[in-house]
CSV table of C-alpha atoms in Angstrom, one decimal:
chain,number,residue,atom,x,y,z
A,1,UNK,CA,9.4,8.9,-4.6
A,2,UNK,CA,7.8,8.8,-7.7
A,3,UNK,CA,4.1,9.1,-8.5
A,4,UNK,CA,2.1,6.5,-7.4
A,5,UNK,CA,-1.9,5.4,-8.3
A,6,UNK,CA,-3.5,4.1,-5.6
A,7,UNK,CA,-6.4,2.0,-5.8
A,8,UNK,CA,-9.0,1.0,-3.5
A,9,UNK,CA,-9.7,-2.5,-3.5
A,10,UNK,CA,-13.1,-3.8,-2.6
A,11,UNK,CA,-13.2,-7.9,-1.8
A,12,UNK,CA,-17.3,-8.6,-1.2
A,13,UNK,CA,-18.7,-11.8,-2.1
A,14,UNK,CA,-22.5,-9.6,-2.2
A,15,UNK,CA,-23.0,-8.1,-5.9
A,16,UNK,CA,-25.0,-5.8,-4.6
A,17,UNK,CA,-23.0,-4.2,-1.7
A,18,UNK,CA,-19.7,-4.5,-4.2
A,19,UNK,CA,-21.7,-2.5,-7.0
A,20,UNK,CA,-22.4,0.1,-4.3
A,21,UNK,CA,-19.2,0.4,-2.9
A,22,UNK,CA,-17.8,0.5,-6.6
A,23,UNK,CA,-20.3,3.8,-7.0
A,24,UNK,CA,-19.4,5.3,-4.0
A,25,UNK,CA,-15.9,5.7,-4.7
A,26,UNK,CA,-16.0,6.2,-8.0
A,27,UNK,CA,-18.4,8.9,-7.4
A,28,UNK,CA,-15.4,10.3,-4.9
A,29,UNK,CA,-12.8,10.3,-7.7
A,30,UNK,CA,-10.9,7.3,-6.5
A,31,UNK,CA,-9.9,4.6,-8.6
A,32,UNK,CA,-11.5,1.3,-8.1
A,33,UNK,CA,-11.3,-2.4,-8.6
A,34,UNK,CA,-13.6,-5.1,-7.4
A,35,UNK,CA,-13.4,-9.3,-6.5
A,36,UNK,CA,-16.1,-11.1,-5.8
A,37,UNK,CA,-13.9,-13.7,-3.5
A,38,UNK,CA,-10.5,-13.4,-1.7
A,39,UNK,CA,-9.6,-16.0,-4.0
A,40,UNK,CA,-9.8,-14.3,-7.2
A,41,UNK,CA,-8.0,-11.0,-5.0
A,42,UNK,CA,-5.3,-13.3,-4.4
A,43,UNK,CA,-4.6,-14.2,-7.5
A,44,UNK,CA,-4.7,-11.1,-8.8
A,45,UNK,CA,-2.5,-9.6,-5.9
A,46,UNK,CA,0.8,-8.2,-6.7
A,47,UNK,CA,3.4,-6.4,-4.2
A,48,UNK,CA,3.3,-3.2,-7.0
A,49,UNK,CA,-0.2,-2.7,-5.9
A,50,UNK,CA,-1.3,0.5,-3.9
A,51,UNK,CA,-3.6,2.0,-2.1
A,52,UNK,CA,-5.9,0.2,0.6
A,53,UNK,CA,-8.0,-3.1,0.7
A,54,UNK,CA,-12.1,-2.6,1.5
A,55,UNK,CA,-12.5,-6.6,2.7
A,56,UNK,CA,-15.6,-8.3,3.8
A,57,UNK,CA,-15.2,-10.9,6.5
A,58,UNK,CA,-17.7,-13.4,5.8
A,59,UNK,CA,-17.2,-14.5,2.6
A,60,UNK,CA,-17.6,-18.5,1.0
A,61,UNK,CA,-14.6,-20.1,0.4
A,62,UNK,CA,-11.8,-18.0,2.2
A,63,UNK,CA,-13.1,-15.6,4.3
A,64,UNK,CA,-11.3,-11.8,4.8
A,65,UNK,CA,-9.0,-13.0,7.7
A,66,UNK,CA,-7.6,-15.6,5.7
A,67,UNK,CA,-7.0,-13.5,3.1
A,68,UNK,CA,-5.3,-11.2,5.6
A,69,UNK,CA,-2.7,-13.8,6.9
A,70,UNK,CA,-1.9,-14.8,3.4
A,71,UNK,CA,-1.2,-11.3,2.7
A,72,UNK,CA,0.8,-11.1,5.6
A,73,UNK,CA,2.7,-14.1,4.7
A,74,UNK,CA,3.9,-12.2,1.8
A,75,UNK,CA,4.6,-9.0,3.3
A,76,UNK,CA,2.3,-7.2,2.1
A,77,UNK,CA,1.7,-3.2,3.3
A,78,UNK,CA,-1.4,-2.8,1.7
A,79,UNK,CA,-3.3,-1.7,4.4
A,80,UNK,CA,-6.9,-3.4,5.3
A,81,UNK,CA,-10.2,-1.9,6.5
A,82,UNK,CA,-12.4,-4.8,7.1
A,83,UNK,CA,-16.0,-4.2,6.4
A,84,UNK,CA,-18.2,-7.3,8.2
A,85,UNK,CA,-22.3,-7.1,9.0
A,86,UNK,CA,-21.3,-10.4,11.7
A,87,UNK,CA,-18.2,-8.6,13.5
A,88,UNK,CA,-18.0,-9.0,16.9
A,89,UNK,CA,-15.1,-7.5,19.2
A,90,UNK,CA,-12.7,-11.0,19.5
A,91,UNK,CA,-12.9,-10.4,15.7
A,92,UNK,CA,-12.3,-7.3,15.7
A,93,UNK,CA,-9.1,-7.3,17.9
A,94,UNK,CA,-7.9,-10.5,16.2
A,95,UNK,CA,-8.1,-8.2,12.7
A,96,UNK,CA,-6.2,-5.4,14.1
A,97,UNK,CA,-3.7,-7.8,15.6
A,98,UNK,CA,-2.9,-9.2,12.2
A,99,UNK,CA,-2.2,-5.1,11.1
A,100,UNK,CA,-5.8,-3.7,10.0
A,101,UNK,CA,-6.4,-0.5,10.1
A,102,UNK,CA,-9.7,-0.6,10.7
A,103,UNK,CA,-12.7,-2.6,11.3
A,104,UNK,CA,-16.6,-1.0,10.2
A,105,UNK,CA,-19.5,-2.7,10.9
A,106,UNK,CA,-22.8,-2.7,8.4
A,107,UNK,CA,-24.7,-0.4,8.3
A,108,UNK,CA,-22.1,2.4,8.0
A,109,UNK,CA,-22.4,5.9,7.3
A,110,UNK,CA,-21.0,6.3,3.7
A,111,UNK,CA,-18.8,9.7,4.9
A,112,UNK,CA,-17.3,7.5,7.7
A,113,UNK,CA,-16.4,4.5,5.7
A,114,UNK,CA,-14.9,7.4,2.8
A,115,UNK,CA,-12.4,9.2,5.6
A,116,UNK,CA,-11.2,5.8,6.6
A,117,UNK,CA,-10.2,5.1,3.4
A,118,UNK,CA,-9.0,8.4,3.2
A,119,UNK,CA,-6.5,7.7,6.1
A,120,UNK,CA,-5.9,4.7,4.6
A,121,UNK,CA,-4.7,5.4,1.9
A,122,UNK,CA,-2.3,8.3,3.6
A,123,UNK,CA,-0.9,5.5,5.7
A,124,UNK,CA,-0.3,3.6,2.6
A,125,UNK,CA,1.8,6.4,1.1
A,126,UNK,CA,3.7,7.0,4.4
A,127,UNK,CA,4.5,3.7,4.5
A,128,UNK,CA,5.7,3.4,0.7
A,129,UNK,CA,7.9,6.8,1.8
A,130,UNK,CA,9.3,4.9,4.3
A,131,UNK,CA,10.1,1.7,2.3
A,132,UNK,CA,11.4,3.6,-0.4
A,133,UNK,CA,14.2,5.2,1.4
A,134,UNK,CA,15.1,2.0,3.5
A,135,UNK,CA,15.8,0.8,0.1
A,136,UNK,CA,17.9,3.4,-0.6
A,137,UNK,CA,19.7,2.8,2.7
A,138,UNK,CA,20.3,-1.0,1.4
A,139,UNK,CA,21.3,0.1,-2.2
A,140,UNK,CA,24.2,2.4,-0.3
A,141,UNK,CA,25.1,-0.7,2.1
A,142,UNK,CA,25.6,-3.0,-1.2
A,143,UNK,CA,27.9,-0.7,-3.1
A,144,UNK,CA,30.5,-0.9,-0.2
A,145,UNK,CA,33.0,-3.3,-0.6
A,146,UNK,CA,33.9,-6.2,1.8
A,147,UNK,CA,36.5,-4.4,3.8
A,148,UNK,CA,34.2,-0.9,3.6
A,149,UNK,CA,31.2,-3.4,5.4
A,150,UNK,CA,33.9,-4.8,7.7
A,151,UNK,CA,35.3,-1.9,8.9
A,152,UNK,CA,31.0,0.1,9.1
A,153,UNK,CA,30.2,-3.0,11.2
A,154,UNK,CA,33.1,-2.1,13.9
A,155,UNK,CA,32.2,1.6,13.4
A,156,UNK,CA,28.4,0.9,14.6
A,157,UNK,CA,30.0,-1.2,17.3
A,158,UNK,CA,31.7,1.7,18.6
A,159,UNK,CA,35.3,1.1,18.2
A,160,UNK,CA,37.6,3.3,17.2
A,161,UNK,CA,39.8,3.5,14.3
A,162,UNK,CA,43.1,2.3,16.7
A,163,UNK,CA,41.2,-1.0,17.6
A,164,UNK,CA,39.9,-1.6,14.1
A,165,UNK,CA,43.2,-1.3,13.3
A,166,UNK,CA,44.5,-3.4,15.6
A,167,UNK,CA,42.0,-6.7,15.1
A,168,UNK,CA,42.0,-6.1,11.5
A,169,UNK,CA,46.0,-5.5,11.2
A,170,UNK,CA,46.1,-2.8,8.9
A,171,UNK,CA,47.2,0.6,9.4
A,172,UNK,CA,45.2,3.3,10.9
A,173,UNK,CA,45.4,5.0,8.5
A,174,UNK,CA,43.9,2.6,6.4
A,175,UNK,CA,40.8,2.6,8.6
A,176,UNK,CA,40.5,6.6,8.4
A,177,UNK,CA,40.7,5.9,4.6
A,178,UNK,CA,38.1,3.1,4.5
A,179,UNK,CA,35.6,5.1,7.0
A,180,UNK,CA,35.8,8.3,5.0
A,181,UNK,CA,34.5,6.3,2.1
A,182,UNK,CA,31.9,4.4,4.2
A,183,UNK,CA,30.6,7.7,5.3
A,184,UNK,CA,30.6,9.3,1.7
A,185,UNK,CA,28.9,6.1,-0.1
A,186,UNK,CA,26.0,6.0,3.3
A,187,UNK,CA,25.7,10.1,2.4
A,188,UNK,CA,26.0,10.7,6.1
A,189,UNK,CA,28.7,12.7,8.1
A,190,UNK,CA,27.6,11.9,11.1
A,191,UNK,CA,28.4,8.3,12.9
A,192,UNK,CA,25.1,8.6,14.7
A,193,UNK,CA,23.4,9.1,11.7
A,194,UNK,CA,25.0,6.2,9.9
A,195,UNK,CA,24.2,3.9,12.9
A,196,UNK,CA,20.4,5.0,12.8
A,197,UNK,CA,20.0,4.2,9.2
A,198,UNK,CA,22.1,1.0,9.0
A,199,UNK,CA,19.4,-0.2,12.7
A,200,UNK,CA,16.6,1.0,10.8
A,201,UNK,CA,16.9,-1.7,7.4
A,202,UNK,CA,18.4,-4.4,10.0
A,203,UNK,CA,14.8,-6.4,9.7
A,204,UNK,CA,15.0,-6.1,6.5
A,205,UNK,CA,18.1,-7.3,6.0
A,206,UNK,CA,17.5,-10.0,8.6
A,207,UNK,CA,14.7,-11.1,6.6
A,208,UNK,CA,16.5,-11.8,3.4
């Protein structure tokens, strides 16, 4: 994976408790960039961003959840700490339902709103780790050709090479060809290995 700069994001319509949160973290060594709306977040928002999102709830205009379920829509992984001096616990649970990581009310201690954006930000990287190499798994998938994909599919089915034969009427020993070149492009030598990466990009997949 290579190097990535995460920055926090802070999304508070108050001046004043967005010029404080922009000290604090500067102050912490972490890099920093403020909105004073959701709106102006939004349009700033791209899927190469990284880090973590600090978002106020009540805000004029669209308000934090609504920024959250318009991030959603676009599949973001950024993930959310939402910061609210009105929270209550339907909110809260509504928040965490849409994929926050965490919800702080005001006041908060500065150290405890810090090592949640601390684990924040580690999620964020294990979650880039992750999307990185389901990539990788999709970039393998793609570079096998029609009758490689054909013949994976029946191999994560379970059937074996006489049956693939068989339905597809070519030899067997075409199949043993075609599978050793599945399993060398995938990088696997293992059929259980194959079938656990090719399940674990299958949403993605689905998705496109």
């Amino acid at each position: 994976m290579t190097d990535i700069q995460q920055t926090v994001y802070v999304v508070e319509d108050d001046e004043a408790v967005r010029d404080s949160l922009e000290l604090l973290l500067k102050s912490d060594g972490k890099p920093v960039k403020t909105y004073e709306s959701a709106t102006a977040f939004l349009k700033d928002y791209s899927d190469k961003m990284a880090g973590c999102i600090v978002l106020d709830i009540r805000m004029p205009g669209m308000d934090g959840m609504e920024l959250q379920k318009k991030l959603n829509e676009q599949h973001s992984i950024l993930p959310i700490i939402f910061v609210t001096g009105h929270g209550d616990v339907p909110m809260a649970v509504d928040a965490m339902k849409e994929g926050a990581v965490d919800f702080i009310q005001k006041p908060y201690r500065e150290e405890a709103l810090l090592e949640k954006i601390e684990a924040a930000l580690e999620q964020d990287l294990e979650q880039r780790k992750s999307l990185d190499e389901k990539q990788e798994i999709i970039r393998r998938i793609k570079s096998l050709t029609p009758r490689e994909h054909e013949i994976m599919d029946r191999m994560i089915a379970g059937q074996a090479n006489k049956v693939i034969a068989i339905e597809l009427e070519i030899s067997q020993r075409t199949v043993e060809i075609h599978r050793s070149r599945v399993m060398h492009k995938m990088g696997t030598h293992s059929l259980a290995h194959l079938v656990r990466m090719v399940l674990s990009v299958k949403d993605l997949i689905d998705a496109k």
